[in-house]
Coordinates of C-alpha atoms in Angstrom, one line a residue:
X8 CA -9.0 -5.1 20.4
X9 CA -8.1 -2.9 23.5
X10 CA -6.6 -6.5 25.0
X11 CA -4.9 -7.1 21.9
X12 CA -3.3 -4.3 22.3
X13 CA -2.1 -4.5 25.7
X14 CA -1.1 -7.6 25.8
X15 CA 1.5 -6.5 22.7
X16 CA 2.1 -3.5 23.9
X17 CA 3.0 -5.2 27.1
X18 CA 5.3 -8.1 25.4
X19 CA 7.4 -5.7 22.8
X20 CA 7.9 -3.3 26.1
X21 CA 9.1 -6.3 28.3
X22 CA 11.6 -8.3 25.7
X23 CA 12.6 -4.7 24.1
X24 CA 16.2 -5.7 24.5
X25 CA 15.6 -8.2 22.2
X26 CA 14.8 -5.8 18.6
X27 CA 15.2 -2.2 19.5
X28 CA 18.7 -2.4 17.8
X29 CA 20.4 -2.6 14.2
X30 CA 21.6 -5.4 13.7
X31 CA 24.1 -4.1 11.5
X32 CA 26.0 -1.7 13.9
X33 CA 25.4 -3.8 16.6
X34 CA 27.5 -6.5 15.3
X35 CA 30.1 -4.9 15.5
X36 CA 30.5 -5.8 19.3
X37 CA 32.6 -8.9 19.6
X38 CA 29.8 -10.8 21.4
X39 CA 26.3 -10.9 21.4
X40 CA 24.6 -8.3 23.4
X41 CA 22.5 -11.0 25.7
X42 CA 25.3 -13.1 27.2
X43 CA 24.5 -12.1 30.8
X44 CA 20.5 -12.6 30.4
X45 CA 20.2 -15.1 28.3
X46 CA 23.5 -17.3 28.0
X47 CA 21.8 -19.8 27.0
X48 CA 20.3 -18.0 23.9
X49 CA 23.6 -16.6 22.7
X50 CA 24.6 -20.1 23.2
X51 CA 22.3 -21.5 20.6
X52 CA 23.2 -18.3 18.1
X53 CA 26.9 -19.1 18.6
X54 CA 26.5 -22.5 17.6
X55 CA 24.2 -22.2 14.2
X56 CA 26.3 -22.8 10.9
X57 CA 25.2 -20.6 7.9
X58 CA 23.2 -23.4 6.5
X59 CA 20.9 -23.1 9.5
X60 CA 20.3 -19.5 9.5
X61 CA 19.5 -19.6 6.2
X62 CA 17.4 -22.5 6.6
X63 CA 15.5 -20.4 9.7
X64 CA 15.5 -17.1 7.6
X65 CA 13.0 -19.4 5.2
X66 CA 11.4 -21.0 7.5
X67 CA 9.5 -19.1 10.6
X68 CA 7.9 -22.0 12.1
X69 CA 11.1 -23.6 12.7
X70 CA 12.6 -20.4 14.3
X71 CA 9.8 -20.0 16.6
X72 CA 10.0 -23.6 17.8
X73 CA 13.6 -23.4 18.1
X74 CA 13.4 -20.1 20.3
X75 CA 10.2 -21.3 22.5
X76 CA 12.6 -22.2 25.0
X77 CA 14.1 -18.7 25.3
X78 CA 10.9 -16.7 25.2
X79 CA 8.0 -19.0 27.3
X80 CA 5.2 -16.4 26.6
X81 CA 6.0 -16.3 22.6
X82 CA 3.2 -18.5 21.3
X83 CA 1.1 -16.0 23.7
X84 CA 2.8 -13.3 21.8
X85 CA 2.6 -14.6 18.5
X86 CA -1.4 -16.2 19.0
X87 CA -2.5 -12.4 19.5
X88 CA -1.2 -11.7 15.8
X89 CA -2.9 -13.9 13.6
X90 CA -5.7 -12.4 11.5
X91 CA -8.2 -13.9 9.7
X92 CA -7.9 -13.8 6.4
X93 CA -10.8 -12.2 4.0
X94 CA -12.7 -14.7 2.1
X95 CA -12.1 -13.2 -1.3
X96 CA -13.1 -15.1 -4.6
X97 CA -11.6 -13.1 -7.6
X98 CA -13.2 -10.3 -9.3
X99 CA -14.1 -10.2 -13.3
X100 CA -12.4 -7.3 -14.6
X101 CA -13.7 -5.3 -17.3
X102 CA -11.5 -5.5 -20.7
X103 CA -8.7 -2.6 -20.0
X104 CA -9.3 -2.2 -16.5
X105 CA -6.0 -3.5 -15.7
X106 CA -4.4 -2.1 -18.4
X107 CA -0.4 -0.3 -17.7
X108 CA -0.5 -1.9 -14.2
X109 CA 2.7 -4.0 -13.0
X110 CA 2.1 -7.6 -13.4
X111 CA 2.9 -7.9 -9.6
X112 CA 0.9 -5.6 -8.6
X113 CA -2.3 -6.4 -10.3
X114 CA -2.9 -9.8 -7.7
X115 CA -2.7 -6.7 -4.4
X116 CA -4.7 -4.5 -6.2
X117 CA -7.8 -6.7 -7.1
X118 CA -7.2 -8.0 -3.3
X119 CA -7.6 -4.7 -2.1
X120 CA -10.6 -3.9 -4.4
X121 CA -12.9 -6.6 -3.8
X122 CA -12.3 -6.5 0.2
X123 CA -13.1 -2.3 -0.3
X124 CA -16.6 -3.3 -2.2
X125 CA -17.3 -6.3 0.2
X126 CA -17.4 -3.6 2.7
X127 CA -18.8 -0.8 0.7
X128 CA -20.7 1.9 2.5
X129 CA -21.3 5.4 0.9
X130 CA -22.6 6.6 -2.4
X131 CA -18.7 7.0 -3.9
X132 CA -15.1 6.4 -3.5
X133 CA -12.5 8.6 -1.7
X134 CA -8.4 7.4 -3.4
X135 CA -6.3 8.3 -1.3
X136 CA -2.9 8.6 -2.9
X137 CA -4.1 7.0 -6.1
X138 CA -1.2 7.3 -8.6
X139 CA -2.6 6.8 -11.7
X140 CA -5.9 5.5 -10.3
X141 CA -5.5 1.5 -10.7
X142 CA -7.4 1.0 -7.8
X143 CA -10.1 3.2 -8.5
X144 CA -10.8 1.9 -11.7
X145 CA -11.7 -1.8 -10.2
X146 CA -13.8 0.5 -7.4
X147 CA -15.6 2.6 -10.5
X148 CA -15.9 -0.5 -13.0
X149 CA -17.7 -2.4 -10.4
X150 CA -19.8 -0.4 -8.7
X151 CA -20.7 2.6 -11.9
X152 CA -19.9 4.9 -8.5
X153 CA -17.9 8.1 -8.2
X154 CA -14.3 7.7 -7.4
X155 CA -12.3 11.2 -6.3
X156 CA -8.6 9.8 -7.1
X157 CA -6.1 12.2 -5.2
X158 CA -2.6 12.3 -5.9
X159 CA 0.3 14.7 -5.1
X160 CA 2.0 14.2 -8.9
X161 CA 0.4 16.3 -11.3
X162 CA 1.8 13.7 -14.2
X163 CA 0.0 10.5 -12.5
X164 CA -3.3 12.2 -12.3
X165 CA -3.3 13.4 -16.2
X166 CA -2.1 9.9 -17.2
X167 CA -5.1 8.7 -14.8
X168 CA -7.5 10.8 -16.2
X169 CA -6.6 9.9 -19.6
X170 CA -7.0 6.3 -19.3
X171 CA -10.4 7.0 -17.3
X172 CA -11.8 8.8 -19.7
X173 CA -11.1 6.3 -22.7
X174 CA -12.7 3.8 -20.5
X175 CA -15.6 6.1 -19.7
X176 CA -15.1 5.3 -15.5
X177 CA -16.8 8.0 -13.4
X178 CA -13.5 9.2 -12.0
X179 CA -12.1 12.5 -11.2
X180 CA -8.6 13.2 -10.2
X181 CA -7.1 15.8 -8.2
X182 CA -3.7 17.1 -7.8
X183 CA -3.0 18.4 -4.3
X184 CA -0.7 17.8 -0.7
X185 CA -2.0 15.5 1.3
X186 CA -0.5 17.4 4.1
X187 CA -2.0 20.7 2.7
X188 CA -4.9 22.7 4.2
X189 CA -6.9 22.6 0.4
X190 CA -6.8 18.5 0.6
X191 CA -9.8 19.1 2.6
X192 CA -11.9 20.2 0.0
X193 CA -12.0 16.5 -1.5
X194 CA -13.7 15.0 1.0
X195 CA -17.7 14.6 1.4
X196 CA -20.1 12.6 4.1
X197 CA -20.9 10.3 1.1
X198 CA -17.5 8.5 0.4
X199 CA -15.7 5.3 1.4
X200 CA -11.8 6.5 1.1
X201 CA -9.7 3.5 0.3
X202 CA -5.6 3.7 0.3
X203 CA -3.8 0.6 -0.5
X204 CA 0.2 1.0 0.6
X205 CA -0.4 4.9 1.7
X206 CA 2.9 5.5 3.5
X207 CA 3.7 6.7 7.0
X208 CA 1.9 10.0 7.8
X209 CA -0.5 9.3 4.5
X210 CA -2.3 7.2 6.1
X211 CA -2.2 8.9 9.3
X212 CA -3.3 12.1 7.8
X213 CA -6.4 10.0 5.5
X214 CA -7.7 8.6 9.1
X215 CA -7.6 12.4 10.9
X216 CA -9.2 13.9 8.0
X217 CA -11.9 11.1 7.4
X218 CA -12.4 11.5 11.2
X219 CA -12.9 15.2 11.1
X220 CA -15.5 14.9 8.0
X221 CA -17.5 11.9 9.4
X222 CA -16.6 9.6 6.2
X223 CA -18.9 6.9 6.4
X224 CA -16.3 4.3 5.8
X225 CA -12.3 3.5 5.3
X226 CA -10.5 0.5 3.7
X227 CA -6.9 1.1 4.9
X228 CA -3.7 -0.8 4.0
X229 CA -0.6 0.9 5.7
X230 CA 3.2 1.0 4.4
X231 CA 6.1 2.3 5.4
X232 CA 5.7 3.5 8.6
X233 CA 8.7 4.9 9.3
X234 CA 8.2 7.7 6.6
X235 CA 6.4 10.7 9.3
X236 CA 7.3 14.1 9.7
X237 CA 8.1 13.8 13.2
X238 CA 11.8 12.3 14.8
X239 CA 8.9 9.5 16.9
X240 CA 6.1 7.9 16.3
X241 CA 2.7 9.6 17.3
X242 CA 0.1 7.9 19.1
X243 CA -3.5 8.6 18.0
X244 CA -5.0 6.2 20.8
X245 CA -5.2 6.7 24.3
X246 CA -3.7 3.3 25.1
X247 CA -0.9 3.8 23.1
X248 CA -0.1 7.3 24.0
X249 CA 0.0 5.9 27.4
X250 CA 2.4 3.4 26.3
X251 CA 6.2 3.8 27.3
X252 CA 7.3 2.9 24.0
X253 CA 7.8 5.7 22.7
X254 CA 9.1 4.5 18.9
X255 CA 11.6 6.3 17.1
X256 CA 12.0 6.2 12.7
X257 CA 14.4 3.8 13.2
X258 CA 12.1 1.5 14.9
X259 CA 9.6 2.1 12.6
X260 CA 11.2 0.3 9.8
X261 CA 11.2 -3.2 11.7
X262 CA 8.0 -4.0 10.5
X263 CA 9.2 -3.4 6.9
X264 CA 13.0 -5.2 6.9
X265 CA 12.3 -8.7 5.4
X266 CA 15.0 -11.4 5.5
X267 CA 16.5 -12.2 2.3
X268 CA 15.2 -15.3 0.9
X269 CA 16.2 -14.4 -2.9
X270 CA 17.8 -17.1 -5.3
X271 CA 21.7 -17.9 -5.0
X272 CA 22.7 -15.1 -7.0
X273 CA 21.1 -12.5 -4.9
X274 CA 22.2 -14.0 -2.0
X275 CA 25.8 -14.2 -3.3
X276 CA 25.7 -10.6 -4.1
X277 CA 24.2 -9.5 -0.5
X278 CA 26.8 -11.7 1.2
X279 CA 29.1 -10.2 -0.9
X280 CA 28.6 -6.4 -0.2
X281 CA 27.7 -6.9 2.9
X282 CA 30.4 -8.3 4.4
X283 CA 33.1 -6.0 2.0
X284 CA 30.7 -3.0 3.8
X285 CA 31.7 -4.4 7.1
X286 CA 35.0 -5.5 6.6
X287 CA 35.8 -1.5 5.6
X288 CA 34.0 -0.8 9.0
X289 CA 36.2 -2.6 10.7
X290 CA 39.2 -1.6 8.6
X291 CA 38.5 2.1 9.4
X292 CA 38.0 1.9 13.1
X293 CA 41.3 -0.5 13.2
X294 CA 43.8 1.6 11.3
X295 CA 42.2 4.7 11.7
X296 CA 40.5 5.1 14.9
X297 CA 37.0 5.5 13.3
X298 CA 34.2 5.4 16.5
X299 CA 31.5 5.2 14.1
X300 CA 29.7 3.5 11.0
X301 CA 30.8 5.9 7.6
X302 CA 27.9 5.4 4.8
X303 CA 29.4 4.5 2.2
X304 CA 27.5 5.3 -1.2
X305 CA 25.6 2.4 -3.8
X306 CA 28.5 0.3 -5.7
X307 CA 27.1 -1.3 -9.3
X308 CA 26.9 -5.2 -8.6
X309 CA 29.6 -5.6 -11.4
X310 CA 32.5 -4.1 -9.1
X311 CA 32.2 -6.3 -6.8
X312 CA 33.6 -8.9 -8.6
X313 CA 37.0 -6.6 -8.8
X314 CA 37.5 -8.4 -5.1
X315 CA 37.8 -6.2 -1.6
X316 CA 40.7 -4.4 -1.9
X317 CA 39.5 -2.7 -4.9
X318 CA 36.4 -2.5 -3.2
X319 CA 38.4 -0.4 -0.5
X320 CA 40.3 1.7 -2.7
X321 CA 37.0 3.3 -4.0
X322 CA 35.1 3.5 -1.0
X323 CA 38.0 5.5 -0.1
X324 CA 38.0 7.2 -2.8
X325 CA 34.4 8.4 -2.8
X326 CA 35.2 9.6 1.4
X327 CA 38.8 11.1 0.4
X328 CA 40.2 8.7 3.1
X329 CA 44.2 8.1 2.6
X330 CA 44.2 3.9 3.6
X331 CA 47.5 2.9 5.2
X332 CA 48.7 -0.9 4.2
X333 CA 45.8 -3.4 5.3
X334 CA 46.0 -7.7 4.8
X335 CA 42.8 -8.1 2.7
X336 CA 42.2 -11.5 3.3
X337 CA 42.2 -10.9 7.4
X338 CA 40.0 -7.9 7.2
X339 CA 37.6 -9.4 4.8
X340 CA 37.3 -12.6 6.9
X341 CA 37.0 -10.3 9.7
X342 CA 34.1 -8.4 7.8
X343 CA 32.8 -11.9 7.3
X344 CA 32.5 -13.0 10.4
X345 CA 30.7 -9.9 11.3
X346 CA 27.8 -10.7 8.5
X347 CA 27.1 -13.7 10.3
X348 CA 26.6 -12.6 13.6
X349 CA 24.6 -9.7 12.3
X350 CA 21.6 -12.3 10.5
X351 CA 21.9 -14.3 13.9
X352 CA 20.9 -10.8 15.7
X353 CA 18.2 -10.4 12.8
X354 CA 16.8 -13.9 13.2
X355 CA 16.0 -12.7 16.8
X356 CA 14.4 -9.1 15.7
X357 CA 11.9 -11.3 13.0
X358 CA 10.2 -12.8 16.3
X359 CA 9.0 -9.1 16.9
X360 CA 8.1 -7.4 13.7
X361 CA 5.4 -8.3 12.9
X362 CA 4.0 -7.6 16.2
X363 CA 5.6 -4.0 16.0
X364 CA 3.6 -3.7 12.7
X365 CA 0.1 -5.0 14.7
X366 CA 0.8 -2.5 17.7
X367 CA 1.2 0.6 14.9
X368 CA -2.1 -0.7 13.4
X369 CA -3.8 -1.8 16.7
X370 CA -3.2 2.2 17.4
X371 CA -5.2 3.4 14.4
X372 CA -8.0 1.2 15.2
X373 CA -8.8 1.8 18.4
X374 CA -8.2 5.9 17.3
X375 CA -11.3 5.0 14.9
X376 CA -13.4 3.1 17.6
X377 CA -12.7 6.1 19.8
X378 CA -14.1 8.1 17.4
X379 CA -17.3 6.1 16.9
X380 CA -16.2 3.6 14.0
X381 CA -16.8 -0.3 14.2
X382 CA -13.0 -2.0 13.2
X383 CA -12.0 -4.9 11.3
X384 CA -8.2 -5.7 10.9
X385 CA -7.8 -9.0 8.6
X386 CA -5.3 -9.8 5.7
X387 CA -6.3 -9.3 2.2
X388 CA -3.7 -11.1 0.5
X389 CA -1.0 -13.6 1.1
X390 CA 2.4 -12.5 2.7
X391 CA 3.9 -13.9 -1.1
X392 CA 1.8 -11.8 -2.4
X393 CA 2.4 -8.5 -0.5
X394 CA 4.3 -8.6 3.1
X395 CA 2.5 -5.6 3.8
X396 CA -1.0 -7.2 3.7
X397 CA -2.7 -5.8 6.5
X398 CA -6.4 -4.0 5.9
X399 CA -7.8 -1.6 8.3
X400 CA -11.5 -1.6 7.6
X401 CA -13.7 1.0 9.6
X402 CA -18.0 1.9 9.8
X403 CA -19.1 4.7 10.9
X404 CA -21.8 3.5 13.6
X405 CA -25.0 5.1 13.3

């Protein structure tokens, strides 16, 4: 796991150029930002038609082969991500154990379950960030053991306990912080703590505390990294405390940006405000010296349709700008132009996300093995079913 980590840690440090950027302010500059390194890559970018990026935004195989000539050690790279997946065969749910939970959810959930009791060590179960408990209720149901659901919303754990009760499931939750000094009180030598999508410093706190009271066991699955307290990322593992990288929030959300594959119409719409969102970019720092980006708030789909000047007129209306006299065909093919070259700067970032996202997790484990825990990383589900499909699974050793 240690060489794992290195060897990622290593490659992402090496090719940072290459995705420590937005590709959305980036493209504003007038040519791709690896022209004098890699001509030959900007090359290949300049030439690909719409059709193509789409047709590599879909398909990751192909835009791996097509960039093996501009990164040799890629397959390397790319060999020290794949994880095996669990062999999971389904679980029988009780009658109203899935009941009130999103349809596409439930396939995750039951994922995460069964890979939790496949690994199950400790006399009860430890929710972390439970909502209203879905998980614990496939953890209670099939194992009769105790589950301790905690949840920061006071509404999510009486709706839990509600639906618990009825079903007569040996759960108990608990309002509190996970950041707060009294979360300690819920945890006990005996419990397995599971968190399925526990965000940024949630799951970060779950693995410190479950450290600190010797839990025999963890089933992890971590989301949204970029969600901490702190401006960077902090290291819980030697190696990667030792590691220059040094990740910022920004960064942290690479892992999580997935291209859009949607149907036509929600590719229409994207294509749409995206480029009206860059065409005003440009439109500001044209007419009115603007140096940088200006937010602009959420438009309803529906006003889109009104075309880009109208568009422009309330965005400057919601920033009190006054617009002088623009050409809004030229600015909008101008904004155009720019949408373009910003998914051919995101079709490069994709080849290192996923390895960000292994290096963040790769951190954790070897935290837990430094700690005296045996570590499994795997995939519980399919990437169609959940991009975030990572599991952290950690045993106390004897």
């Amino acid at each position: 796991m240690l060489t794992s980590f290195q060897f990622i840690d290593s490659y992402l440090t090496e090719h940072q150029q290459f995705w420590r950027f937005e590709p959305f302010l980036v493209s504003e500059q007038s040519q791709l930002p690896w022209l004098s390194e890699q001509p030959a890559l900007c090359q290949w970018l300049d030439s690909l038609t719409p059709e193509q990026i789409e047709e590599y935004k879909q398909h990751f195989d192909r835009l791996v082969l097509a960039c093996q000539p501009f990164f040799p050690s890629l397959n390397a790279f790319l060999k020290q991500q794949q994880l095996n997946m669990l062999p999971l065969t389904g679980l029988q749910l009780e009658r109203g154990i899935d009941s009130g939970v999103p349809g596409r959810k439930l396939e995750q959930i039951v994922a995460m379950g069964e890979s939790a009791l496949q690994a199950e060590s400790g006399s009860e179960w430890l929710e972390w960030c439970s909502g209203k408990g879905f998980l614990g209720r496939i953890l209670a149901s099939q194992s009769q053991q105790k589950v301790t659901s905690f949840e920061y919303q006071q509404a999510l754990c009486e709706a839990g306990q509600i639906e618990a009760d009825k079903q007569g499931l040996p759960m108990q939750f608990v309002q509190g912080d996970a950041f707060a000094a009294e979360s300690e009180q819920v945890f006990n030598i005996n419990q397995h703590a599971v968190a399925l999508h526990a965000c940024g410093d949630l799951h970060v706190s779950l693995i410190n505390k479950a450290v600190k009271h010797h839990l025999p066991a963890m089933s992890i699955s971590p989301c949204c990294y970029h969600l901490i307290q702190a401006e960077r990322y902090q290291a819980l593992s030697d190696a990667a405390q030792q590691s220059v990288l040094n990740l910022t929030k920004q960064e942290l959300r690479i892992p999580l940006q997935e291209l859009v594959t949607g149907g036509e119409r929600v590719k229409r719409h994207r294509f749409e405000e995206m480029s009206y969102r860059l065409a005003f970019d440009i439109l500001l720092r044209e007419t009115l010296g603007y140096q940088h980006y200006l937010p602009i708030p959420s438009i309803k789909k529906s006003q889109l349709g009104e075309g880009f000047a109208a568009f422009c007129l309330w965005a400057a209306k919601q920033k009190s700008i006054e617009l002088p006299q623009f050409d809004a065909d030229e600015y909008l093919a101008k904004g155009e132009a720019r949408f373009w070259r910003m998914e051919k700067l995101s079709l490069i970032q994709q080849l290192f996300k996923r390895g960000i996202e292994l290096w963040l997790v790769l951190d954790k484990a070897l935290y837990l093995e430094q700690h005296g825990y045996s570590v499994a990383i795997s995939e519980f589900c399919s990437r169609e079913v959940s991009p975030r499909n990572i599991l952290l699974q950690a045993k106390k050793l004897s």
